[in-house]
Each structure stands twice: as C-alpha cells, then as structure tokens.
Short mmCIF file of C-alpha atoms in Angstrom, two decimals:
data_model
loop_
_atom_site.label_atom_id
_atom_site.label_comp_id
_atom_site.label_asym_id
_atom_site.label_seq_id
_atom_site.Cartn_x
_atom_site.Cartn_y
_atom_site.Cartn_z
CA UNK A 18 46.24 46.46 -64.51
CA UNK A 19 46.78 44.88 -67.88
CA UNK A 20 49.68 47.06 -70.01
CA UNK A 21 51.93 45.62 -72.99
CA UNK A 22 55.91 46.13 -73.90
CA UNK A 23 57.06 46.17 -77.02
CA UNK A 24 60.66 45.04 -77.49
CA UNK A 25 62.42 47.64 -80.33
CA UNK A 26 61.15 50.96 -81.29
CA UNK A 27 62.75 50.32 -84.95
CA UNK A 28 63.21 47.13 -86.65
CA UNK A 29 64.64 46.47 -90.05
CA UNK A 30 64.89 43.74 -92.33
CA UNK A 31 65.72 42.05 -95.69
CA UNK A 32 62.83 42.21 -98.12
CA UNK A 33 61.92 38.19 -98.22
CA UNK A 34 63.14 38.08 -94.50
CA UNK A 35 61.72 36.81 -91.58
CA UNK A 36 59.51 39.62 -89.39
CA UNK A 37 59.29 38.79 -85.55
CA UNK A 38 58.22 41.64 -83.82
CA UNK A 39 58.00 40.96 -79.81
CA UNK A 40 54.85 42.03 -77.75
CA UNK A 41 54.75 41.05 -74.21
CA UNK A 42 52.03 41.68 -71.71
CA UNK A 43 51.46 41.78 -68.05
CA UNK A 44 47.99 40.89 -67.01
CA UNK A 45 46.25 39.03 -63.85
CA UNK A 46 43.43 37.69 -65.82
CA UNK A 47 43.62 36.05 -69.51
CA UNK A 48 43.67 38.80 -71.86
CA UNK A 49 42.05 39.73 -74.98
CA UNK A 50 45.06 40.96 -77.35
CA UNK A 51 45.68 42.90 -81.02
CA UNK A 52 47.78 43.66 -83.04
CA UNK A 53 46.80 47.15 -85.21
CA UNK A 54 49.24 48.32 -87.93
CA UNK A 55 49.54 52.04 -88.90
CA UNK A 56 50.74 53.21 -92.85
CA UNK A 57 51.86 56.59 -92.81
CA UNK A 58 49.55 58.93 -92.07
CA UNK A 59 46.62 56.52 -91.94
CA UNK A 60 44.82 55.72 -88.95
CA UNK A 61 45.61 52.13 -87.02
CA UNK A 62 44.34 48.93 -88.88
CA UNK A 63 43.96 45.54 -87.26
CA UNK A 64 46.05 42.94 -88.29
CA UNK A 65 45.03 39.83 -86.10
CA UNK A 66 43.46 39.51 -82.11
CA UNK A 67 43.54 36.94 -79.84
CA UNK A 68 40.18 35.94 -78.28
CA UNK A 69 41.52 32.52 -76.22
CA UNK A 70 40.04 30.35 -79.34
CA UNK A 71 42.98 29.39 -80.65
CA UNK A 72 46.75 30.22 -79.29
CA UNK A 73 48.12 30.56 -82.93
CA UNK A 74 45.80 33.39 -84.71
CA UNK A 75 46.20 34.34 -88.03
CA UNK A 76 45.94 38.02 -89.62
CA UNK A 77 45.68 39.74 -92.52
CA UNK A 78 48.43 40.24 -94.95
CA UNK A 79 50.06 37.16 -93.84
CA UNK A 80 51.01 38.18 -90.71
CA UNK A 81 50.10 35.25 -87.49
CA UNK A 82 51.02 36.02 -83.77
CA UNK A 83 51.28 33.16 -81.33
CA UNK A 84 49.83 33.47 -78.33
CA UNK A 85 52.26 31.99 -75.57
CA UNK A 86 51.04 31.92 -71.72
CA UNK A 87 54.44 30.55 -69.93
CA UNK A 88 56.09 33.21 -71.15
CA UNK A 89 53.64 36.23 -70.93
CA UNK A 90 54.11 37.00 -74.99
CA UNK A 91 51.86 37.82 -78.22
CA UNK A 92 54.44 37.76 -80.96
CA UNK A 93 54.03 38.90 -84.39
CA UNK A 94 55.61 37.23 -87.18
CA UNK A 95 55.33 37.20 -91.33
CA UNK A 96 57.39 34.48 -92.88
CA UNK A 97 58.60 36.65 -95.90
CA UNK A 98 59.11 40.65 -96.00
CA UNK A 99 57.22 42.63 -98.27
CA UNK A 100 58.26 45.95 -98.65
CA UNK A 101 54.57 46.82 -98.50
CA UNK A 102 54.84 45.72 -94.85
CA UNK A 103 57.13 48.86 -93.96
CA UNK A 104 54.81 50.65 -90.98
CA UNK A 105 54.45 51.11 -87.19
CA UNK A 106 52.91 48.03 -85.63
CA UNK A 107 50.78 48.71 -81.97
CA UNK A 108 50.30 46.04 -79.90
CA UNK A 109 47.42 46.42 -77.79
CA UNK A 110 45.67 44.99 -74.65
CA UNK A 111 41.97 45.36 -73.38
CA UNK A 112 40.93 44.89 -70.27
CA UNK A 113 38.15 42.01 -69.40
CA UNK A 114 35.76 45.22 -68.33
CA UNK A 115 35.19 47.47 -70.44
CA UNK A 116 36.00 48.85 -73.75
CA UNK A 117 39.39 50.39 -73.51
CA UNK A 118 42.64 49.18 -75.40
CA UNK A 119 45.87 49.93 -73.84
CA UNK A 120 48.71 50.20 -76.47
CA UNK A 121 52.49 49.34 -76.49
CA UNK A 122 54.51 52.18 -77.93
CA UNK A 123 54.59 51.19 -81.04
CA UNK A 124 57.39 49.33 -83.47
CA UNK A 125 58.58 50.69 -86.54
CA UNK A 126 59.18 48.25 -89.29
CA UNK A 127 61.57 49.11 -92.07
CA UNK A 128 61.75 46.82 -94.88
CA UNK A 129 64.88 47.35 -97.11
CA UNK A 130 64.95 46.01 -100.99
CA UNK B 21 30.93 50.94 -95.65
CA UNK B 22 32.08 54.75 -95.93
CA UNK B 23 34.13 54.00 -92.25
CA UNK B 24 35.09 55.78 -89.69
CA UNK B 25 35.08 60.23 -90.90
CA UNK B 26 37.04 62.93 -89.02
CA UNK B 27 37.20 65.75 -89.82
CA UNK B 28 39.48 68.09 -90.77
CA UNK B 29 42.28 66.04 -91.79
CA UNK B 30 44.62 69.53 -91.27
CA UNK B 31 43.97 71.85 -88.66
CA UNK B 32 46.73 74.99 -88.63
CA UNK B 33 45.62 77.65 -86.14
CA UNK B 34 47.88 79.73 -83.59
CA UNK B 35 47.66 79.36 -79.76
CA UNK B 36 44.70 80.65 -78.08
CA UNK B 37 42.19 80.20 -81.21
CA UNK B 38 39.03 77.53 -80.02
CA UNK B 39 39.57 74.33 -82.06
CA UNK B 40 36.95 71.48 -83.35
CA UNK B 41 37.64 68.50 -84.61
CA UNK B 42 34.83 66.32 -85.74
CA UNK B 43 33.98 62.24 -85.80
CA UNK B 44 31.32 60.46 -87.22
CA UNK B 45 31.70 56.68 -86.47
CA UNK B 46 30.62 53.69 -88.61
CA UNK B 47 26.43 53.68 -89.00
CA UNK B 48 25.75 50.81 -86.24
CA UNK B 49 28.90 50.94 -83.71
CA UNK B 50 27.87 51.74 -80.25
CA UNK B 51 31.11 53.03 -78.58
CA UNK B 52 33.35 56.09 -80.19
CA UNK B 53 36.65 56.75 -78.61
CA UNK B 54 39.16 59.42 -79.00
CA UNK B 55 43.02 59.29 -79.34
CA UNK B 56 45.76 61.26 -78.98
CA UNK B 57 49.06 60.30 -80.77
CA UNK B 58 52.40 62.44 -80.35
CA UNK B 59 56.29 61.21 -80.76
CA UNK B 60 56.71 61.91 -77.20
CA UNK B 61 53.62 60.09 -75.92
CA UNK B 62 52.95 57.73 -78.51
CA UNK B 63 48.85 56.61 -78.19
CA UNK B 64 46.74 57.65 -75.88
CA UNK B 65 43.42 57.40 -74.97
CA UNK B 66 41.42 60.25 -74.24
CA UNK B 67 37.76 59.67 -73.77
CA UNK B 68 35.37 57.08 -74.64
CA UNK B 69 31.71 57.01 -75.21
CA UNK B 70 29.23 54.25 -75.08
CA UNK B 71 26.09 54.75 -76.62
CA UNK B 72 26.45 58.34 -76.17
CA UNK B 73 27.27 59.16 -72.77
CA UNK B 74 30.75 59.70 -71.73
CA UNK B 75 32.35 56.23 -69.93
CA UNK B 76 35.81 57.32 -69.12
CA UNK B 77 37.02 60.62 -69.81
CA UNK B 78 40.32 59.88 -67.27
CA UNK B 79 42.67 60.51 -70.32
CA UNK B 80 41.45 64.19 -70.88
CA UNK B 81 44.52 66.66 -70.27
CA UNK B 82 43.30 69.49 -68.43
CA UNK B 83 39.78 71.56 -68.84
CA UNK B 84 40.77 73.12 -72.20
CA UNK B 85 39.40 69.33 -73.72
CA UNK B 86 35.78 68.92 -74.20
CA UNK B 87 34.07 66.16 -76.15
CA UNK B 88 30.71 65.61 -77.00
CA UNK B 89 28.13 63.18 -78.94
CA UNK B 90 25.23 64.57 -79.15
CA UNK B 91 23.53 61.48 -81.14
CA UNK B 92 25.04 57.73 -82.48
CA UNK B 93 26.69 59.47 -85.75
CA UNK B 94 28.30 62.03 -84.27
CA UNK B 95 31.07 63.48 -81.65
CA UNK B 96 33.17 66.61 -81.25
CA UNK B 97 35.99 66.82 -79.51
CA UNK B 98 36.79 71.01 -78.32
CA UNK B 99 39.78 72.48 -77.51
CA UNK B 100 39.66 76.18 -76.21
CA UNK B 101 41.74 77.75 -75.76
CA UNK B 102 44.52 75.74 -78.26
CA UNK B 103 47.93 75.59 -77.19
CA UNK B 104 51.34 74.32 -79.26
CA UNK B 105 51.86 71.39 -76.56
CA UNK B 106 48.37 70.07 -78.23
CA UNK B 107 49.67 69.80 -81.53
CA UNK B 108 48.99 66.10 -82.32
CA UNK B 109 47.33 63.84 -84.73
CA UNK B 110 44.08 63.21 -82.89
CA UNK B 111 42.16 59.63 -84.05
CA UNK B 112 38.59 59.07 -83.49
CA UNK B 113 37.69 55.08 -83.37
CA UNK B 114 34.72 53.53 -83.21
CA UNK B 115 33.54 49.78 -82.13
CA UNK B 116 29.94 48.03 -81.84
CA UNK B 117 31.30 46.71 -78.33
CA UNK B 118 29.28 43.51 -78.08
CA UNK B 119 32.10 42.22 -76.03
CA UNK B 120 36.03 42.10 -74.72
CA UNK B 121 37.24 41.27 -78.50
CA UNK B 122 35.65 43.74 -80.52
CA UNK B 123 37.50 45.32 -83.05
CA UNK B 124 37.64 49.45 -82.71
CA UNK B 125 38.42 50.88 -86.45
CA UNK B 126 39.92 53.94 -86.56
CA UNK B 127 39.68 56.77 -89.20
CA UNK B 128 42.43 58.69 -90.79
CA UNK B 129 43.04 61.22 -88.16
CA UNK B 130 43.33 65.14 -87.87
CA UNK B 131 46.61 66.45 -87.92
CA UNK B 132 46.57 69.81 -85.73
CA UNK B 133 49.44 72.16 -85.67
CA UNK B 134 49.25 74.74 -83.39
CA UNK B 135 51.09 77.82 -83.65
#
C-alpha cells in the first residue's frame, strides 16, 4: 500500500530563507505524487504533482519538489521565504487504481520577518 | 469557474441534533470526495463518488455517516444523530478523474462544532 511521511510537524524559517520541507513515500509501484498547501481556514490547494514526466516539477508560487527514486523522497523546496508562504503543506500519494489520495500529516510552515 | 461550494461554512448544533452538510463540485468533474480533518487525525478520507455512485465508502466512521449524490452537481453528507467526537472541519473535493494524476480541488470546508 502506497502511504507518505512527512519529516516535522512545524518548521520555521527566516523570511528570504531557504524552505525544504521533506516528504517521503513508501510505494511498490511508481507513484503519482502532490503536494497541496492549506491557508488558514481555506481548503487544500495544489502546489505542484509529479506524473513521472519530469523528476524535477515545478509549482506554483515558486515552490519545485524533486522527485528522487534511490532514496524514496518528494521534497519540497522554495529558494526564498515569503511570509505569504506561512501554511500547512500535505503531501499526498495516489494509488495507480483508483482515485484516492493518501495524505502525510501535514507540515506547518512558519515564516518569521 | 465559481469552484468547488460547501455548504455551511459554520455548523453549531448540540449532540444528538441530525446534521447536513452540503457539496456541489465544479460543473464537469466526475468524482466528489469527502474529508474529514481534525488535530488528532489530521486528513482523512471518508467516501468517494464516481460519477455518482459511491466507490469507497471504507473511511465512513460508524452508521451515524451517510452521504449521498443524487445527480453530478450535488452531494450530502448526513450525520444523525451528531456527536462532539464529530466536531471537525469536513472538505468536500472534487476531480474530473481522467486518470492517476488528476488534480482533486477542494472547497473551503464546513467547520462543525458539536455541542
């Protein structure tokens, strides 16, 4: 069964700062992967999704997640903090039948000025 | 595009009161799916429909859930009687499912409190 971990409940950074949050999965097949971000109390938005066209997929709002097979991993990362970016960030499996996601528990970025 | 509607966004009742809460996906998406999202929990998924008909309702808690979708622009998703464990915000999310990478957009969610 495919499922995803997400390293860190709560991450903070400098506003102009690197964000990496980590996303790993566990899956026997290739799987399809998001990443959905959720503003406060707003429903979940996709940022990017990997779809096996290319291992290094760019999002919205300047946010890319690399898509690494040796090591089981989905990334996301944003060169420079924005403190716009402050949210909870899902990462999110699907399995290769069917329509249903399964989502990591969620990381909570907190961008400080 | 209006996007995905629920409806309420606030639902305060006390415990034993019949609740509804109300979805109408995005004119042209095929599948509609309904979340669950609590601090304890975090997301979960509890039932999906394709083209109307219930696919997987394995994430309903207990017989006090019902969901429905009568017709492509509209679901319903019952829960009688309400208890304060089901106090939740409850997403509805809809997708046209033409494949594994479809996108499912979500609406703003109904915040239920129950008393």
């Amino acid at each position: 069964a495919q499922s995803v971990t997400q390293l860190g409940s709560h991450v903070s950074v400098s506003e102009g700062a690197l964000v990496l949050l980590r996303c790993n999965y566990s899956s026997s097949v290739p799987p399809y992967l998001f990443w959905y971000v959720q503003y406060p109390n707003q429903g979940l938005q996709l940022l990017l999704k990997y779809t096996s066209a290319a291992t290094l997929v760019k999002g919205i709002n300047g946010f890319e997640a690399e898509f690494k097979k040796s090591e089981t991993s989905f990334h996301l990362t944003k060169p420079s903090a924005h403190m716009s970016d402050a949210a909870e960030y899902f990462c999110a499996v699907r399995r290769t039948s069917g329509s249903r996601l399964t989502f990591g528990e969620g990381t909570q970025l907190t961008v400080n000025p | 595009d209006a996007g995905v509607i629920q409806s309420p966004r606030h639902e305060v009742t006390e415990m034993g009161q019949e609740v509804t809460l109300r979805c109408k996906p995005i004119s042209g998406h095929n599948s509609l799916f309904w979340y669950r999202q609590t601090m304890m929990r975090g997301l979960e998924l509890l039932i999906y429909f394709n083209n109307n008909v219930p696919i997987d309702d394995s994430g309903m808690p207990e017989d006090r859930f019902s969901a429905k979708m009568p017709n492509a622009s509209f679901s319903t998703l019952k829960i009688q009687p309400s208890e304060p464990r089901d106090s939740a915000v409850y997403f509805c999310a809809s997708s046209q499912d033409r494949g594994y990478t479809d996108t499912q957009y979500f609406g703003p969610g109904t915040r239920l409190t129950v008393l």
